[in-house]
Each structure stands twice: as C-alpha cells, then as structure tokens.
Coordinates of C-alpha atoms (C1' of nucleotides) in Angstrom, one line a residue:
Chain A
M1 CA 84.2 98.2 100.8
D2 CA 85.6 99.8 104.1
M3 CA 85.6 96.6 106.0
K4 CA 85.8 96.3 109.8
R5 CA 89.8 95.7 110.0
R6 CA 88.8 93.5 113.3
L7 CA 92.1 91.9 115.8
N8 CA 92.6 88.5 114.9
N9 CA 92.5 87.1 118.6
N10 CA 92.3 83.4 117.8
N11 CA 95.8 82.1 118.7
N12 CA 95.1 79.3 116.3
D13 CA 95.3 82.1 113.1
N14 CA 98.2 84.0 114.3
N15 CA 100.7 82.1 112.5
D16 CA 102.8 84.6 111.0
D17 CA 102.8 87.7 113.2
D18 CA 105.3 90.5 110.7
M19 CA 102.9 89.5 108.1
E20 CA 99.7 91.8 107.2
L21 CA 96.8 89.8 107.0
R22 CA 94.0 90.5 104.9
R23 CA 90.4 90.4 105.7
G24 CA 87.1 91.5 103.8
P25 CA 86.4 90.3 100.4
W26 CA 88.3 88.3 98.9
T27 CA 89.6 89.5 95.1
V28 CA 89.5 88.2 91.6
D29 CA 93.0 87.4 92.3
E30 CA 92.7 85.7 95.4
D31 CA 90.8 83.5 94.6
L32 CA 92.4 82.8 91.5
T33 CA 95.3 82.5 93.5
L34 CA 94.0 79.8 95.3
I35 CA 92.0 77.7 93.0
N36 CA 95.8 77.3 91.0
Y37 CA 97.2 76.6 94.1
I38 CA 94.8 73.8 95.3
A39 CA 94.5 72.7 91.8
N40 CA 98.0 71.7 91.6
H41 CA 98.7 71.0 95.4
G42 CA 94.9 69.7 96.9
E43 CA 93.3 71.0 99.8
G44 CA 93.9 70.5 103.5
R45 CA 96.8 71.9 105.8
W46 CA 95.4 75.3 105.0
N47 CA 98.3 77.5 107.2
S48 CA 100.8 76.3 105.3
L49 CA 98.7 76.6 102.0
A50 CA 97.9 79.8 102.6
R51 CA 101.2 80.8 103.9
S52 CA 103.2 78.7 100.2
A53 CA 100.4 80.1 97.8
G54 CA 101.6 83.6 98.8
L55 CA 97.8 84.3 100.0
K56 CA 97.6 87.2 103.2
R57 CA 95.0 85.3 104.6
T58 CA 94.8 82.9 107.4
G59 CA 94.7 79.3 106.3
K60 CA 90.7 79.4 108.0
S61 CA 89.8 82.5 105.6
C62 CA 91.5 80.3 102.9
R63 CA 89.2 77.3 103.8
L64 CA 86.2 79.0 104.3
R65 CA 86.7 80.8 100.7
W66 CA 87.4 77.5 99.2
L67 CA 84.1 75.6 101.2
N68 CA 81.8 78.0 100.5
Y69 CA 82.5 80.0 97.4
L70 CA 85.2 78.3 95.0
R71 CA 84.9 74.9 95.1
P72 CA 83.6 73.9 92.4
D73 CA 80.4 70.9 93.5
V74 CA 79.3 74.6 95.0
R75 CA 75.8 74.4 94.2
R76 CA 74.5 78.5 93.5
G77 CA 71.1 79.7 93.6
N78 CA 67.9 79.6 94.7
I79 CA 67.0 77.3 98.0
T80 CA 64.6 75.1 96.1
L81 CA 61.4 73.7 97.3
E82 CA 62.7 70.3 97.5
E83 CA 65.6 71.7 99.6
Q84 CA 63.2 73.6 102.1
L85 CA 61.8 70.5 102.4
L86 CA 64.3 69.1 103.1
I87 CA 65.9 71.7 105.1
L88 CA 63.1 71.3 107.4
E89 CA 63.0 67.9 108.3
L90 CA 67.1 67.9 108.7
H91 CA 66.4 70.7 110.9
A92 CA 63.3 69.3 113.1
S93 CA 65.9 65.9 113.5
W94 CA 68.9 67.7 114.3
G95 CA 68.2 71.2 115.0
N96 CA 71.3 74.1 114.3
R97 CA 73.7 71.4 113.2
W98 CA 74.5 73.1 109.7
S99 CA 77.4 71.4 108.8
K100 CA 75.3 67.9 109.1
I101 CA 72.1 69.2 107.1
A102 CA 74.3 70.4 104.9
Q103 CA 75.5 66.7 103.9
Y104 CA 72.4 65.9 103.2
L105 CA 72.0 68.8 100.3
P106 CA 75.1 68.3 97.9
G107 CA 76.5 71.8 96.2
R108 CA 74.9 73.9 100.2
T109 CA 77.2 75.2 102.6
D110 CA 76.3 75.4 106.1
N111 CA 76.7 78.7 105.7
E112 CA 74.0 79.2 102.8
I113 CA 71.6 76.8 105.3
K114 CA 72.5 78.9 108.2
N115 CA 71.5 81.6 106.2
Y116 CA 68.3 80.6 104.6
W117 CA 67.0 79.4 108.2
R118 CA 67.6 82.4 109.8
T119 CA 67.0 84.7 107.2
R120 CA 63.9 83.3 106.0
V121 CA 62.3 80.7 109.0
Q122 CA 63.4 82.8 111.7
K123 CA 61.6 85.8 110.7
H124 CA 58.5 83.9 109.9
A125 CA 58.5 82.7 113.5
K126 CA 59.2 86.6 114.7
Q127 CA 56.1 87.1 112.8
L128 CA 54.1 84.6 114.4
K129 CA 55.8 85.7 117.6
C130 CA 56.9 82.3 118.4
D131 CA 60.2 80.9 119.5
V132 CA 61.8 79.1 116.1
N133 CA 62.6 76.4 118.6
S134 CA 59.3 76.4 120.5
K135 CA 56.9 73.1 119.9
Q136 CA 54.1 75.7 118.3
F137 CA 56.6 76.7 115.9
K138 CA 57.5 73.1 114.8
D139 CA 54.1 72.3 115.0
T140 CA 53.3 74.6 113.2
M141 CA 56.2 73.8 110.2
R142 CA 55.2 70.4 110.5
F143 CA 51.4 70.9 110.2
L144 CA 51.1 73.9 107.8
W145 CA 54.5 75.0 106.5
M146 CA 56.1 71.4 104.8
P147 CA 52.5 70.3 104.0
R148 CA 52.1 73.4 101.9
L149 CA 55.4 73.0 100.4
V150 CA 54.3 69.2 99.4
E151 CA 51.2 70.6 97.7
R152 CA 54.0 73.5 96.3
I153 CA 55.9 70.1 94.9
Q154 CA 53.2 68.5 93.2
A155 CA 52.3 71.2 91.7
A156 CA 54.9 72.8 90.1
A157 CA 55.6 68.5 89.5
A158 CA 52.2 69.3 87.8
T159 CA 53.6 72.1 85.7
V160 CA 56.3 70.5 84.5
T161 CA 54.4 67.5 83.8
T162 CA 52.2 69.8 81.7
A163 CA 54.9 71.6 79.9
A164 CA 56.9 68.4 78.7
T165 CA 54.2 67.1 77.4
A166 CA 53.6 70.1 75.4
T167 CA 57.0 70.5 73.5
S168 CA 58.0 67.3 71.6
D169 CA 61.1 66.8 73.4
S170 CA 59.3 65.5 76.3
P171 CA 61.4 63.9 79.0
T172 CA 61.6 60.2 79.3
L173 CA 61.8 59.8 83.3
S174 CA 61.2 56.1 83.9
A175 CA 62.3 56.4 87.6
T176 CA 60.2 56.6 90.7
K177 CA 62.2 59.4 92.8
S178 CA 61.0 59.5 96.7
V179 CA 62.7 60.8 99.3
T180 CA 61.6 59.1 102.7
I181 CA 62.0 60.8 106.0
I182 CA 62.0 58.7 109.2
N183 CA 59.8 60.7 112.3
N184 CA 60.6 60.7 115.5
N185 CA 57.7 58.9 116.1
N186 CA 59.0 56.0 114.7
T187 CA 57.1 56.9 111.6
T188 CA 57.7 57.5 108.1
T189 CA 56.8 60.1 105.9
A190 CA 57.6 59.2 102.0
Y191 CA 57.5 62.1 99.3
N192 CA 57.6 60.1 96.6
F193 CA 57.0 60.8 92.7
D194 CA 55.5 58.8 90.0
N195 CA 56.4 59.0 87.0
L196 CA 54.8 61.8 86.1
N197 CA 56.0 63.8 88.5
N198 CA 53.1 63.9 90.8
L199 CA 54.1 64.0 94.2
E200 CA 52.0 61.5 96.4
V201 CA 52.8 61.7 100.1
H202 CA 52.5 58.8 102.5
S203 CA 52.8 57.7 106.4
G204 CA 53.9 54.5 107.2
N205 CA 55.8 52.7 109.8
I206 CA 59.4 52.7 109.7
M207 CA 59.9 49.7 109.1
N208 CA 58.2 50.0 105.3
M209 CA 61.4 51.6 103.7
S210 CA 60.5 50.5 99.9
N211 CA 62.6 50.3 96.7
N212 CA 63.4 53.2 95.4
N213 CA 63.5 54.9 98.8
F214 CA 65.4 57.6 99.6
G215 CA 65.5 57.2 103.6
Y216 CA 67.1 58.1 106.5
A217 CA 66.7 58.1 110.1
T218 CA 66.3 60.0 112.9
P219 CA 69.0 58.9 116.0
E220 CA 65.7 57.9 118.4
N221 CA 64.4 55.2 115.7
S222 CA 67.5 53.9 114.1
S223 CA 67.9 50.5 114.8
T224 CA 70.8 50.2 113.8
G225 CA 72.5 54.0 114.8
T226 CA 75.0 54.0 117.6
S227 CA 75.1 57.2 118.5
S228 CA 73.2 60.2 118.7
D229 CA 74.0 61.5 115.4
S230 CA 73.6 58.3 113.9
F231 CA 71.4 57.2 110.8
V232 CA 70.7 54.0 109.5
T233 CA 73.5 51.7 108.3
Q234 CA 71.8 49.6 106.3
D235 CA 72.6 50.1 102.8
Y236 CA 70.1 51.6 100.9
C237 CA 72.7 52.1 97.9
N238 CA 71.8 48.9 96.2
N239 CA 71.6 49.9 92.8
N240 CA 70.1 46.9 91.7
N241 CA 66.7 48.7 93.4
N242 CA 68.0 52.5 92.5
N243 CA 67.5 52.8 96.0
V244 CA 70.1 55.5 97.6
H245 CA 70.3 56.6 100.8
V246 CA 71.4 59.6 102.8
G247 CA 72.1 57.2 105.2
N248 CA 75.7 55.8 106.0
N249 CA 77.1 52.0 105.3
N250 CA 79.9 52.4 108.4
N251 CA 79.9 52.8 111.6
N252 CA 81.0 56.7 112.1
N253 CA 77.8 57.2 111.8
E254 CA 78.6 59.9 108.7
P255 CA 76.8 59.7 105.0
S256 CA 78.7 57.2 102.7
S257 CA 80.3 60.1 100.4
D258 CA 78.7 59.0 97.4
Y259 CA 75.3 59.3 98.0
Y260 CA 74.0 61.3 95.4
H261 CA 76.0 59.6 92.4
Q262 CA 73.9 58.5 90.0
Q263 CA 72.4 54.9 90.5
G264 CA 71.2 52.6 88.6
N265 CA 73.2 52.7 85.3
N266 CA 71.6 50.4 83.7
N267 CA 68.8 51.9 83.0
N268 CA 70.1 55.6 83.1
Q269 CA 68.1 56.3 86.3
V270 CA 68.7 58.9 88.5
S271 CA 67.8 59.2 92.1
F272 CA 65.0 62.1 93.2
M273 CA 68.4 63.5 95.3
D274 CA 70.7 63.5 91.4
C275 CA 68.1 65.0 89.6
I276 CA 67.3 68.3 92.0
T277 CA 70.9 68.7 93.3
S278 CA 73.0 67.7 92.4
P279 CA 74.5 70.3 88.9
S280 CA 75.8 67.2 87.0
S281 CA 72.3 65.6 86.8
M282 CA 70.3 68.4 86.1
S283 CA 71.8 68.5 82.6
L284 CA 70.0 65.5 82.7
F285 CA 66.2 66.5 82.8
P286 CA 66.7 69.5 81.3
H287 CA 62.9 70.7 81.8
Q288 CA 63.6 69.8 85.4
E289 CA 65.6 71.8 85.9
M290 CA 64.4 75.2 84.5
D291 CA 61.1 74.1 86.5
F292 CA 62.7 74.0 89.9
Q293 CA 64.6 76.9 89.5
A294 CA 61.4 78.4 88.0
M295 CA 59.6 77.5 91.2
E296 CA 61.3 80.3 92.9
L297 CA 60.5 82.8 90.4
P298 CA 57.6 85.1 91.4
N299 CA 54.7 83.0 89.7
T300 CA 55.5 80.7 92.8
P301 CA 56.2 82.6 95.0
W302 CA 56.2 81.6 99.3
I303 CA 59.3 81.6 101.2
N304 CA 60.3 84.0 99.0
N305 CA 58.4 86.3 98.8
P306 CA 57.0 88.0 101.9
S307 CA 55.3 89.9 100.4
T308 CA 53.1 86.9 99.7
F309 CA 53.9 84.7 102.0
S310 CA 51.4 86.7 104.3
N311 CA 48.9 85.3 102.2
F312 CA 49.4 81.7 103.4
W313 CA 48.9 83.2 106.7
N314 CA 45.3 83.2 106.0
D315 CA 42.1 83.3 108.4
E316 CA 42.1 79.5 108.7
N317 CA 45.8 78.8 109.2
M318 CA 45.8 81.0 111.6
L319 CA 42.4 79.8 113.0
L320 CA 44.4 76.2 113.7
L321 CA 47.8 77.9 114.8
Q322 CA 45.8 79.0 117.6
N323 CA 44.7 75.8 117.7
L324 CA 48.4 75.5 118.5
G325 CA 49.0 77.9 120.7
C326 CA 51.2 79.5 117.9
G327 CA 50.7 83.0 116.8
G328 CA 49.7 84.8 119.5
D329 CA 51.0 86.4 122.5
N330 CA 51.7 82.7 124.3
M331 CA 55.3 82.5 123.4
Chain B
dA1 C1' 65.2 112.1 94.3
dA2 C1' 66.7 111.1 99.2
dC3 C1' 66.0 109.0 103.0
dT4 C1' 64.6 104.5 105.4
dT5 C1' 64.3 99.3 106.8
dG6 C1' 64.7 94.7 105.0
dT7 C1' 67.0 91.4 103.4
dC8 C1' 70.7 88.8 101.5
dC9 C1' 75.1 86.4 102.2
dA10 C1' 79.8 86.7 102.0
dA11 C1' 83.2 86.8 105.5
dC12 C1' 84.4 86.5 110.8
dC13 C1' 84.7 85.0 115.6
dG14 C1' 85.0 82.0 119.5
dC15 C1' 85.2 77.6 120.7
dA16 C1' 85.1 72.8 120.5
dC17 C1' 87.9 68.8 119.1
dT18 C1' 91.6 65.4 117.2
dG19 C1' 95.5 64.4 116.2
dA20 C1' 100.8 64.5 116.9
dA21 C1' 104.4 65.5 119.2
Chain C
dC1 C1' 99.7 63.7 129.9
dT2 C1' 100.4 67.8 128.3
dT3 C1' 100.7 71.1 124.9
dC4 C1' 99.4 73.0 119.7
dA5 C1' 98.6 73.4 115.5
dG6 C1' 95.3 72.2 112.5
dT7 C1' 90.8 72.3 111.7
dG8 C1' 85.6 72.1 112.1
dC9 C1' 81.3 74.2 113.8
dG10 C1' 77.6 77.0 114.8
dG11 C1' 76.9 82.1 115.7
dT12 C1' 77.7 87.2 114.5
dT13 C1' 78.2 90.6 111.9
dG14 C1' 78.1 94.4 108.7
dG15 C1' 78.4 95.5 103.2
dA16 C1' 75.4 95.6 99.6
dC17 C1' 71.3 95.8 97.5
dA18 C1' 66.2 96.0 96.9
dA19 C1' 62.1 97.6 98.3
dG20 C1' 58.9 101.1 100.4
dT21 C1' 57.8 105.5 102.2

DNA sequence: AACTTGTCCAACCGCACTGAA
DNA sequence: CTTCAGTGCGGTTGGACAAGT
C-alpha cells in the first residue's frame, strides 16, 4: 500500500529520533507482537510499551491500534438499528462527543461511531441541504428518522417473534428490556421490549423511571448531576429489579464500568443492552443476534442502503420536512 | 472492460488535558 | 509555578472496494 509518509510533527511522539517509525496499516506480525505484549504486561505507558515490545510505532499508534481494533471486546460488524437509535439520541444530547457516546455502545469505538455519523447521518443532512447541526435537521431526526428507526426495530422484533415461534427451539425470554431516554425537555422516551419482543414507545415525565429501565439523563435534567456531562447518579443497577443504568454511581460523572454486565443473575434475565451489544450475551439469544444482523441485510434496508433510503423521503415526509423548514434551500 | 463516483473505515494529525518531576 | 511526557479526543485523510456509467 502506498500510504503517505507524513512527517511526524507531534513532539510527544518523537520519542526516538534515531529510529525510523513505521506508519500506515499494521501488519499481522505487528498485531501479534502488540497483542502478546499487552497480554503479558498489560496496557498503558504506550510510548515505553512500543519501545519495549520492539514495535517501530509511536505509542499513540499502538494505543489506537489496540483500542480501535485489537482489543478483544471490540465489536465488529454493522451498527444495529438499536445502536443507531442510541447514537442519534446521545448525539442529540452531547453532540460530537464520540468517546462519550461510545461508552454507551459497548464494543463500539468512538472512531466507529464517528465514522458512522459522518458517512451516514451527515450524508443525509447534505442530501436534505440541511446543516447537520441545524434545528431543522435535528427535528427531522427526532420526528422522522428516530420514529422510523423504532418502527423498524419493532418490525424486526416481530419478525424475530414469528421466526422463533416457527422453530422448536424458540427462545424463552422473560425479561422486559427497555431503554429510557431522558430528553432535554425533562421528558422521557421509553423504548420497551416486552416478552414477545414487541417494542412500545412511551413518553413521560423524567421521574417516571420504572423498573427494568435502562436510563440515562442529560445534564440539563439530571437532578444529581454535577457537571455538564453528568448523568443520573442514582443507581439503576439494582439487580433485584434487573435495572441497568448507563449513568454512573460516582461523582466523576463517568459511566459505571459494569453497565453492560449481565443483570439479575437470579433468573437468567439479561439486560436489553446485553442483548444487543454484548458479544458474550449474544450467545444467550442466538435468534436475536441473527436477526439483529439481518436487520442490516438488504431485505431491510434503510440507512445502510442509499438507494432505498431515498424512498424514506417520500412526499409525505418531504412535506413535513418543509414544514420543519428543512429539505429546501433554507439552510 | 474501462473508467468514474461514492462509501467505508483504518490511521493519522493537532490540540487539550493531566499528573509527575 | 513551569516543564514535559503520556494520554485522550475530535477532525481529517486517503486507500480499498463497490456500484454505477
């Protein structure tokens, strides 16, 4: 590959002027070297790690390679509908804070989410002649895009149910899985998956956080948050209720590291986010896993398929867009 | 078949922040 | 207080590949 050979202007990375640093794509040998070294010595101290491991790479490059690609818990493959929905919601709250958004999509890297946003979302904004940060486009996402995502999730869930029923080894899910989004206007939007994997959407007051909810709060409406990045700090991770929280339970306003661990072990219930994001939990629901992947196949195209995505912007939607002030020349 | 255009995403850069010396 | 190495983050680039002409 004829990768560019840019001069390294970053002082922090010129840790060895005499050693020619490699750039560009990583080789299999380099990957193995890095993996083995981290397996034996752990990660961190990336510059010294790179030297000690004998890698002719900057520490920064090693860190990036590890975090974005080699880490065992990196989840690869298409962004699922649920993840798309979550990305849209979280981006509405935080904007381009990719690393923060990525914290709530286990296995996904900030780079991956960023790429998704740039290649999918911004593209559609461009098609609509909207600025991606404009109120018009945000309204479009909220009133058109996200509801349609929910519809598709619901439709796919129905497919799951049908398919599962048709087989003898249908899953015996009993856990109600839900995501509760706390909006900026002190309301909540709950996406509930019932026992039959039907999805219901409820709007309500911020205080109506119920059991089995997967909740997070935006800084503006978090009663206990202490900074602009704060989350609901009450512990939704009470296993007795199978709650899952993406908010933290500390004062650092960072999510709990165990937020996607299996909840409610006493009855084998698994959180919704486990179902959709945790590779380890995928195996518990093989049917769901299969169908979440199938959502991204051409038979259910939407965002991933530009040719059919255009169908989404039908006359009705375009009329609504115009009413919202988007889709025309009003940038 | 050849060329062009579009999409995806790994990898890079610059900057900001943090903590140790 | 200042300096600096280490780290993390967001923005950008460009190669590989697919789709279209």
